[in-house]
């Protein structure tokens, strides 16, 4: 295949498929078995694949801000952390779908990932009791208040 030129991905995939069977039947150097032999022995030991697709997990270390949030710079989004961790170093692990925050190997916060720039994902119970009323603020609340409802 080294000297061949391919003009599409399908073409190269076909060429690889043609070489795969002889390659898998080739005996390992100094052994009396091949990849195909090994696979047939081990196939019964394989379990089913997970239902959920694998997701890459990224990790960031950060300090909890005075407003009980940490910022995921990649998305410019803020996630709440229980107020007793203000000023603490925490470890954020995140995937495409979720954000988990750990302190001393204990998960202290979990959020669905949100990609809204400069938005806040705040769990009311993360805020001190004197600030929990702020989590109820919304444009709709102020419009209703202004209309006298």
PDB file of C-alpha atoms in Angstrom:
ATOM      1  CA  UNK A   1       0.000   0.000   0.000  1.00  0.00           C
ATOM      2  CA  UNK A   2       3.011   2.264   0.484  1.00  0.00           C
ATOM      3  CA  UNK A   3       3.297   3.200  -3.203  1.00  0.00           C
ATOM      4  CA  UNK A   4      -0.416   3.455  -3.934  1.00  0.00           C
ATOM      5  CA  UNK A   5      -2.296   6.734  -4.304  1.00  0.00           C
ATOM      6  CA  UNK A   6      -5.829   6.989  -2.935  1.00  0.00           C
ATOM      7  CA  UNK A   7      -8.387   9.528  -4.062  1.00  0.00           C
ATOM      8  CA  UNK A   8     -11.071   8.999  -1.414  1.00  0.00           C
ATOM      9  CA  UNK A   9     -11.500   7.742   2.113  1.00  0.00           C
ATOM     10  CA  UNK A  10     -13.631   4.888   0.791  1.00  0.00           C
ATOM     11  CA  UNK A  11     -10.797   3.777  -1.479  1.00  0.00           C
ATOM     12  CA  UNK A  12      -8.231   3.650   1.318  1.00  0.00           C
ATOM     13  CA  UNK A  13     -10.693   1.917   3.662  1.00  0.00           C
ATOM     14  CA  UNK A  14     -11.284  -0.759   1.016  1.00  0.00           C
ATOM     15  CA  UNK A  15      -7.511  -1.291   0.611  1.00  0.00           C
ATOM     16  CA  UNK A  16      -7.074  -1.582   4.383  1.00  0.00           C
ATOM     17  CA  UNK A  17      -9.942  -4.079   4.630  1.00  0.00           C
ATOM     18  CA  UNK A  18      -8.273  -6.255   1.968  1.00  0.00           C
ATOM     19  CA  UNK A  19      -5.029  -6.325   3.988  1.00  0.00           C
ATOM     20  CA  UNK A  20      -6.674  -6.908   7.357  1.00  0.00           C
ATOM     21  CA  UNK A  21      -7.448 -10.633   7.094  1.00  0.00           C
ATOM     22  CA  UNK A  22      -3.926 -11.723   6.056  1.00  0.00           C
ATOM     23  CA  UNK A  23      -2.440  -9.415   8.710  1.00  0.00           C
ATOM     24  CA  UNK A  24      -4.618 -10.887  11.474  1.00  0.00           C
ATOM     25  CA  UNK A  25      -3.716 -14.458  10.390  1.00  0.00           C
ATOM     26  CA  UNK A  26       0.021 -13.717  10.470  1.00  0.00           C
ATOM     27  CA  UNK A  27       1.782 -15.490  13.356  1.00  0.00           C
ATOM     28  CA  UNK A  28       3.443 -13.312  15.982  1.00  0.00           C
ATOM     29  CA  UNK A  29       7.218 -13.325  15.794  1.00  0.00           C
ATOM     30  CA  UNK A  30       8.529 -16.320  17.780  1.00  0.00           C
ATOM     31  CA  UNK A  31       5.005 -17.495  18.686  1.00  0.00           C
ATOM     32  CA  UNK A  32       2.711 -20.178  17.333  1.00  0.00           C
ATOM     33  CA  UNK A  33      -0.433 -18.059  17.368  1.00  0.00           C
ATOM     34  CA  UNK A  34      -1.848 -15.055  15.521  1.00  0.00           C
ATOM     35  CA  UNK A  35      -4.053 -12.089  16.385  1.00  0.00           C
ATOM     36  CA  UNK A  36      -7.024 -13.998  15.031  1.00  0.00           C
ATOM     37  CA  UNK A  37      -6.230 -16.985  17.307  1.00  0.00           C
ATOM     38  CA  UNK A  38      -5.939 -14.714  20.352  1.00  0.00           C
ATOM     39  CA  UNK A  39      -9.185 -12.932  19.558  1.00  0.00           C
ATOM     40  CA  UNK A  40     -11.140 -16.189  19.198  1.00  0.00           C
ATOM     41  CA  UNK A  41      -9.827 -17.286  22.634  1.00  0.00           C
ATOM     42  CA  UNK A  42     -10.620 -13.965  24.332  1.00  0.00           C
ATOM     43  CA  UNK A  43     -13.895 -13.128  22.576  1.00  0.00           C
ATOM     44  CA  UNK A  44     -16.026 -14.967  25.161  1.00  0.00           C
ATOM     45  CA  UNK A  45     -14.443 -12.842  27.935  1.00  0.00           C
ATOM     46  CA  UNK A  46     -15.466  -9.537  26.344  1.00  0.00           C
ATOM     47  CA  UNK A  47     -18.404  -7.720  27.904  1.00  0.00           C
ATOM     48  CA  UNK A  48     -20.958  -5.588  26.088  1.00  0.00           C
ATOM     49  CA  UNK A  49     -20.104  -1.994  25.231  1.00  0.00           C
ATOM     50  CA  UNK A  50     -21.639   0.678  27.482  1.00  0.00           C
ATOM     51  CA  UNK A  51     -24.953   2.171  26.343  1.00  0.00           C
ATOM     52  CA  UNK A  52     -23.649   5.715  26.739  1.00  0.00           C
ATOM     53  CA  UNK A  53     -20.936   7.070  24.455  1.00  0.00           C
ATOM     54  CA  UNK A  54     -17.557   7.799  25.986  1.00  0.00           C
ATOM     55  CA  UNK A  55     -16.992  11.467  26.765  1.00  0.00           C
ATOM     56  CA  UNK A  56     -13.670  13.180  27.236  1.00  0.00           C
ATOM     57  CA  UNK A  57     -13.274  14.617  30.699  1.00  0.00           C
ATOM     58  CA  UNK A  58     -11.282  17.770  31.300  1.00  0.00           C
ATOM     59  CA  UNK A  59      -9.944  18.958  34.647  1.00  0.00           C
ATOM     60  CA  UNK A  60      -9.249  22.441  35.976  1.00  0.00           C
ATOM     61  CA  UNK A  61      -8.104  23.613  39.405  1.00  0.00           C
ATOM     62  CA  UNK A  62      -9.543  26.908  40.625  1.00  0.00           C
ATOM     63  CA  UNK A  63     -10.445  28.969  43.680  1.00  0.00           C
ATOM     64  CA  UNK A  64     -14.086  29.562  44.636  1.00  0.00           C
ATOM     65  CA  UNK A  65     -14.937  33.250  44.239  1.00  0.00           C
ATOM     66  CA  UNK A  66     -16.610  35.369  46.936  1.00  0.00           C
ATOM     67  CA  UNK A  67     -19.938  35.076  45.112  1.00  0.00           C
ATOM     68  CA  UNK A  68     -19.931  31.246  45.622  1.00  0.00           C
ATOM     69  CA  UNK A  69     -19.153  30.539  41.950  1.00  0.00           C
ATOM     70  CA  UNK A  70     -16.322  29.289  39.803  1.00  0.00           C
ATOM     71  CA  UNK A  71     -15.868  30.236  36.165  1.00  0.00           C
ATOM     72  CA  UNK A  72     -15.407  27.733  33.372  1.00  0.00           C
ATOM     73  CA  UNK A  73     -13.288  29.987  31.167  1.00  0.00           C
ATOM     74  CA  UNK A  74     -13.779  27.805  28.093  1.00  0.00           C
ATOM     75  CA  UNK A  75     -17.521  28.636  28.078  1.00  0.00           C
ATOM     76  CA  UNK A  76     -17.388  31.918  30.040  1.00  0.00           C
ATOM     77  CA  UNK A  77     -20.036  30.409  32.326  1.00  0.00           C
ATOM     78  CA  UNK A  78     -20.256  30.403  36.130  1.00  0.00           C
ATOM     79  CA  UNK A  79     -21.272  27.474  38.361  1.00  0.00           C
ATOM     80  CA  UNK A  80     -22.268  27.706  42.012  1.00  0.00           C
ATOM     81  CA  UNK A  81     -20.385  26.022  44.839  1.00  0.00           C
ATOM     82  CA  UNK A  82     -21.585  25.713  48.477  1.00  0.00           C
ATOM     83  CA  UNK A  83     -20.706  28.982  50.239  1.00  0.00           C
ATOM     84  CA  UNK A  84     -18.569  27.314  52.926  1.00  0.00           C
ATOM     85  CA  UNK A  85     -15.943  26.663  50.212  1.00  0.00           C
ATOM     86  CA  UNK A  86     -15.407  30.349  49.358  1.00  0.00           C
ATOM     87  CA  UNK A  87     -11.662  30.892  48.927  1.00  0.00           C
ATOM     88  CA  UNK A  88     -10.939  27.128  48.746  1.00  0.00           C
ATOM     89  CA  UNK A  89      -9.066  25.424  45.936  1.00  0.00           C
ATOM     90  CA  UNK A  90     -11.404  23.012  44.128  1.00  0.00           C
ATOM     91  CA  UNK A  91     -11.071  20.614  41.233  1.00  0.00           C
ATOM     92  CA  UNK A  92     -13.551  20.968  38.384  1.00  0.00           C
ATOM     93  CA  UNK A  93     -14.091  17.994  36.077  1.00  0.00           C
ATOM     94  CA  UNK A  94     -16.318  18.536  33.082  1.00  0.00           C
ATOM     95  CA  UNK A  95     -17.566  16.746  29.975  1.00  0.00           C
ATOM     96  CA  UNK A  96     -19.810  17.903  27.137  1.00  0.00           C
ATOM     97  CA  UNK A  97     -22.856  17.312  29.351  1.00  0.00           C
ATOM     98  CA  UNK A  98     -21.949  17.863  32.989  1.00  0.00           C
ATOM     99  CA  UNK A  99     -19.742  19.703  35.473  1.00  0.00           C
ATOM    100  CA  UNK A 100     -18.623  18.171  38.779  1.00  0.00           C
ATOM    101  CA  UNK A 101     -16.650  19.994  41.457  1.00  0.00           C
ATOM    102  CA  UNK A 102     -14.543  18.270  44.120  1.00  0.00           C
ATOM    103  CA  UNK A 103     -12.873  19.374  47.337  1.00  0.00           C
ATOM    104  CA  UNK A 104     -10.589  16.901  49.138  1.00  0.00           C
ATOM    105  CA  UNK A 105     -11.853  14.086  46.867  1.00  0.00           C
ATOM    106  CA  UNK A 106     -15.502  14.728  47.827  1.00  0.00           C
ATOM    107  CA  UNK A 107     -17.947  15.923  45.190  1.00  0.00           C
ATOM    108  CA  UNK A 108     -19.409  19.176  46.486  1.00  0.00           C
ATOM    109  CA  UNK A 109     -21.319  20.369  43.408  1.00  0.00           C
ATOM    110  CA  UNK A 110     -22.850  18.984  40.229  1.00  0.00           C
ATOM    111  CA  UNK A 111     -24.362  20.927  37.333  1.00  0.00           C
ATOM    112  CA  UNK A 112     -25.564  20.215  33.832  1.00  0.00           C
ATOM    113  CA  UNK A 113     -23.121  21.965  31.529  1.00  0.00           C
ATOM    114  CA  UNK A 114     -24.352  25.270  30.151  1.00  0.00           C
ATOM    115  CA  UNK A 115     -22.684  27.014  27.199  1.00  0.00           C
ATOM    116  CA  UNK A 116     -24.402  30.408  27.661  1.00  0.00           C
ATOM    117  CA  UNK A 117     -21.681  33.068  27.830  1.00  0.00           C
ATOM    118  CA  UNK A 118     -21.611  35.078  31.061  1.00  0.00           C
ATOM    119  CA  UNK A 119     -24.511  33.049  32.437  1.00  0.00           C
ATOM    120  CA  UNK A 120     -24.817  31.613  35.944  1.00  0.00           C
ATOM    121  CA  UNK A 121     -25.891  28.118  36.947  1.00  0.00           C
ATOM    122  CA  UNK A 122     -26.819  28.568  40.583  1.00  0.00           C
ATOM    123  CA  UNK A 123     -28.236  26.046  43.032  1.00  0.00           C
ATOM    124  CA  UNK A 124     -30.165  27.954  45.715  1.00  0.00           C
ATOM    125  CA  UNK A 125     -28.821  25.706  48.485  1.00  0.00           C
ATOM    126  CA  UNK A 126     -25.237  26.702  47.577  1.00  0.00           C
ATOM    127  CA  UNK A 127     -25.833  30.324  48.643  1.00  0.00           C
ATOM    128  CA  UNK A 128     -25.819  31.561  52.244  1.00  0.00           C
ATOM    129  CA  UNK A 129     -29.352  32.098  53.585  1.00  0.00           C
ATOM    130  CA  UNK A 130     -28.879  35.877  53.399  1.00  0.00           C
ATOM    131  CA  UNK A 131     -28.349  35.639  49.605  1.00  0.00           C
ATOM    132  CA  UNK A 132     -30.769  32.906  48.606  1.00  0.00           C
ATOM    133  CA  UNK A 133     -33.444  35.426  47.600  1.00  0.00           C
ATOM    134  CA  UNK A 134     -31.162  36.575  44.746  1.00  0.00           C
ATOM    135  CA  UNK A 135     -31.405  33.151  43.085  1.00  0.00           C
ATOM    136  CA  UNK A 136     -35.128  33.800  42.586  1.00  0.00           C
ATOM    137  CA  UNK A 137     -34.512  36.976  40.600  1.00  0.00           C
ATOM    138  CA  UNK A 138     -35.482  36.909  36.934  1.00  0.00           C
ATOM    139  CA  UNK A 139     -36.636  39.381  34.330  1.00  0.00           C
ATOM    140  CA  UNK A 140     -40.151  37.942  34.604  1.00  0.00           C
ATOM    141  CA  UNK A 141     -40.211  38.462  38.391  1.00  0.00           C
ATOM    142  CA  UNK A 142     -39.279  42.155  38.057  1.00  0.00           C
ATOM    143  CA  UNK A 143     -41.743  42.753  35.214  1.00  0.00           C
ATOM    144  CA  UNK A 144     -44.570  41.226  37.295  1.00  0.00           C
ATOM    145  CA  UNK A 145     -43.475  43.290  40.313  1.00  0.00           C
ATOM    146  CA  UNK A 146     -43.424  46.479  38.204  1.00  0.00           C
ATOM    147  CA  UNK A 147     -46.921  45.724  36.883  1.00  0.00           C
ATOM    148  CA  UNK A 148     -48.120  45.395  40.480  1.00  0.00           C
ATOM    149  CA  UNK A 149     -48.852  41.644  40.508  1.00  0.00           C
TER     150      UNK A 149
END
